[in-house]
Amino acid sequence: MDPAVIGTRLASSALTPLIKKLFVREGPGAGLVERPVRLSSLVSFRGEKRVLTEADVRRLAERLVTRSIRSPGERPFPADETDAVVDALSRVLLALGDLDMDDVQAVRLGHRELARTLLQHASAAGRPATAGLSADASSYLGSVTEWACLHILQFFTQRSTFPAATLVAQSRGQHELIAKVDELIARSPRPGAQDAAFEEPYLAYVAKKHGKLTIFGIDLTGTPGKWPLDAAYMSLEATAPGRVATTRFLTGGEYHAEEVEVVEHTSPLPADRALAAHDRVLLRGEAGSGKTTLVQWLAVSAARQELAEGPMTYLYDRIPYVLPLRTLTRHGERLPAPADFLAAVGCPLAGTQPAGWEARVLAAGRALVLIDGIDEIPEAERAATRAWLTDLIDAYPGNRWLVTSRPSAVRTDWLADEGFTELTLSAMNETEVAAFIKRWHTAAATGAPDEDAALIAYESQLLAAVKSKPDLGRLATNPLMCGLICALHRDRRGFLPLGRKDLYTAALSMLLVRRDRERHMTVPELREEPQLQLLQRLAYWLIRNGRTVLDRSRAEAIIADALPSVPELAALGDARAVYAHFLHRSGLLREPGPDTVDFVHRTFQDFLGARAAVDEGDFGFLARHAADDQWEDVIRMAVAQARPRERAELLRDLLAYGDKHHDERSRKRVHLLAAACLEHAAELAPAVREEVERRTAGLIPPRDAEDARELAKVGPMVLDLLPGPDGLSDEEARLVTITATHVRSDAAIPFLSHFTRHPSLLVRSQLLWGWHRYDCRAYAEQVIAHLDQSGINFTLRSDEQIVELERLGLYPKRLDIRVGVSPGVASRFLVACEPTFLMLSYSPAHLSAEGLVALHSLDGLSLFSVFEAGEPWSLTLIPAEAPLNFLGLAGSRSSVRDLELLPRWPLLELVAFLGDGPDSAADWEALARLPRLTTLHAGSHSLLHAPKELSLPGLTDFHLSLDDHEDAALARLVTLMPGLQRLYVEALNSVGAPDARQPLDLSALPDHIEIETYGLPTL
């Protein structure tokens, strides 16, 4: 392939940024040297100014190759040689650091001679750089090297230290050649060039459209109502439904079974990195939890490639499609085909894309499809939506897909058959709430000294209030509520109402009355009540019709019907004028697309719709929808806003409807909803309250972990109904503690303190995992200080928790250190504890020298559990002298660079892959060289990578996590592990969730193998 032909696939504008990354930036004072500098001092992957690693250079080479071959047409070399070509090009680029010449000499060589020189230097021990490549691939490597060298020389000619006067002719030649190639691209565009030409404005549009974030209440302060997303975005954590991971440990010379990581959720990971580990994710989150903001962030990160670096590298070269389902289905029409994606969301570029562009993007696996709001479409339409999504995935595999939903909108494993991983956005912890409050007040600054000084005082006051007032802390659990609290706190000069109902009422008053008054608007001043009357009619229409978006014409018709009943609004004009007023002045309505309108957040729609339902007396109608997830918040807010007699009537209707429901889970759900409503019932007939509590008591203790978490949503009142530890089985006690540790109120702390001496490891472990949800010191003093530590892995998520342990003089021997703990604090605590067991949720590279030395003291047991993305870490960080007999790797196999070094620790007896791996013959051969290895954890797909002639006769215990390769894995098991005695087989479905697998046939395994299965049926 000629360099000019490569140019038709990869224009200079696309290559130049990649080439620049190979060289360090010039610092101040450049140009004072007397002669040109050596190339080895300019490259960015060696020397004192190292910026890139060898792995980064390989990624640059991969991008270069991918971009140059991705357009339609005949490939320049076979597809199965792509990795080999990338490796070869990486070696060629790295050879820049070995050239014994300066930039002037390089330019004098010319791009062809420089390319030949690099290819020669990239050859090792007489083995040419093209060794092992086909003729086509070798030709391509030479051409793409010339093309890169052309731009490298151009880069040299533009350096300020380059003596340009001596190289004018050479520089002019480089410019002319590049200009000719770019002109050739413009005159003879290939389909890929047309696609690239369209993608540039499309990505710019996506970045601009989704690059602003509405921060509630900011516009009341004289600052813009929207904030740049990259300044406002705060990464939240997501967790996956967990499992009981049982393993076997060596203690006193004998193995015994023990649950090492018994969790209702696995370790959290940043939500914006979920798609780095999983191609398909169903993300659940409560109203206001940040699901839509995450969708915006991912879209903008993909559109603005400079954000797609580090842990976001997986978004590089992705084309984002943001598909809010509330917009796509507002008329109940069929969901769009890929060709109609842009038109369906109102993109102004729709219809200008090259024919078939979207199909080429999807077929190449370059799409990032972000489908927002399964919960915002009627339940009757969700099956059709699932079928539409399944068809898209079947037609276009290899892309990345994110679907968002409220937690209860779709059942567990709703998309499991399509290969989706389920994650749930975590509630904001104390640290995240504090960070949000600080960012909000920073954004609210106006530049006026007196106002900003007051704002600083409000910030400090609110930070203290959220921490000291449990009721307020329970409300500040997601970005929406935090923004609402910040706005009201400032608006009311430091005073806040308590309770959701009062917060929403105050927020509506602030928006509808004080907003225009404080901004000195010249519009007619309107009372609050008439405005609420009209807005609640819009909200109730949406709720009754199962929608979150309606047409502007429909909205104006509803307003026109309501105007005779609210004559005060006539001062604004006709229905169209009233609509415009609410759209532009209230801050509650917005137009998400042409001629459509919705509420700025679903929460306000539900609150106002509930107000309308109470005014209409539609209590029976509300009760009949109690099993529908879209009506849960509406019913809660209806109870909060109803008068005492109305409240009693509604709760009686709820109980009666639940009693008549034939489906047990739905009946339980309705009764729990009634119990959750008691939190909002300021005044209620005692008989009704007692009847609701009696039905709730019938659901206690919960049957499984899912029921336990649902029960916790009832709120603090459930603590009075939960039984204490006496008389409970170990499993019942575990489920009770799961419920209590999910009640986000410090009122749960005294209740949980009764379980600190419980004999069950699972119960005591649950107490530790719940620590981060409560006031750190109070929980430490009342629960942690009295906890029986035997067998527990102390899960530590923050520096504050370690400070509390040190204050109490507690130095546990089994540590599980998560990413919230700073490496310096972790290192200090390791030295003090001298643990015998360690789990570490980030690379050991982050530990201090003292922290690494502390690993020497491990009593033959160490589990490093690495979840982080980014630069792989090396096993060499573990001291060779450490008596390591247990190594666990969670997450991607690629997070560890050199697994072949495992034989350095001959005492290793247990290796656990809790994610990918072992995924190569080399990995299996390293395991085979461990003389004492008896226990292994791995996924069934990994067995397919084991060499056919390899066997591990010393393995006696194997923990098998099933995936789509279970049949082939079981067949390989017998020959790979001839000494196997015990097999533990688990499915990775959610705790308590029904398993959708076909029964597993284990009859072909030898009879002497003891088999235990978890979470799956067998024949």
Tab-separated table of C-alpha atoms in Angstrom, residues 235-240 266-278 423-426 819 867:
chain	number	residue	atom	x	y	z
A	235	SER	CA	-18.066	10.163	39.059
A	236	LEU	CA	-20.328	7.996	41.204
A	237	GLU	CA	-19.886	4.340	42.036
A	238	ALA	CA	-21.810	1.364	40.721
A	239	THR	CA	-22.054	-2.121	42.172
A	240	ALA	CA	-22.988	-5.432	40.630
A	266	THR	CA	-19.433	-6.749	44.852
A	267	SER	CA	-16.860	-4.018	45.234
A	268	PRO	CA	-18.024	-0.763	43.663
A	269	LEU	CA	-16.345	0.647	40.583
A	270	PRO	CA	-16.626	4.085	38.991
A	271	ALA	CA	-19.839	4.040	36.960
A	272	ASP	CA	-18.198	5.719	33.974
A	273	ARG	CA	-15.757	2.799	33.703
A	274	ALA	CA	-18.436	0.122	33.667
A	275	LEU	CA	-18.282	-0.186	29.887
A	276	ALA	CA	-14.519	-0.633	30.044
A	277	ALA	CA	-15.051	-4.028	31.648
A	278	HIS	CA	-18.400	-4.950	30.068
A	423	LEU	CA	-25.027	-2.660	37.878
A	424	THR	CA	-26.684	-0.316	40.349
A	425	LEU	CA	-25.653	3.284	41.014
A	426	SER	CA	-24.720	3.600	44.663
A	819	VAL	CA	-9.984	2.435	46.572
A	867	PHE	CA	-10.079	-3.544	40.080
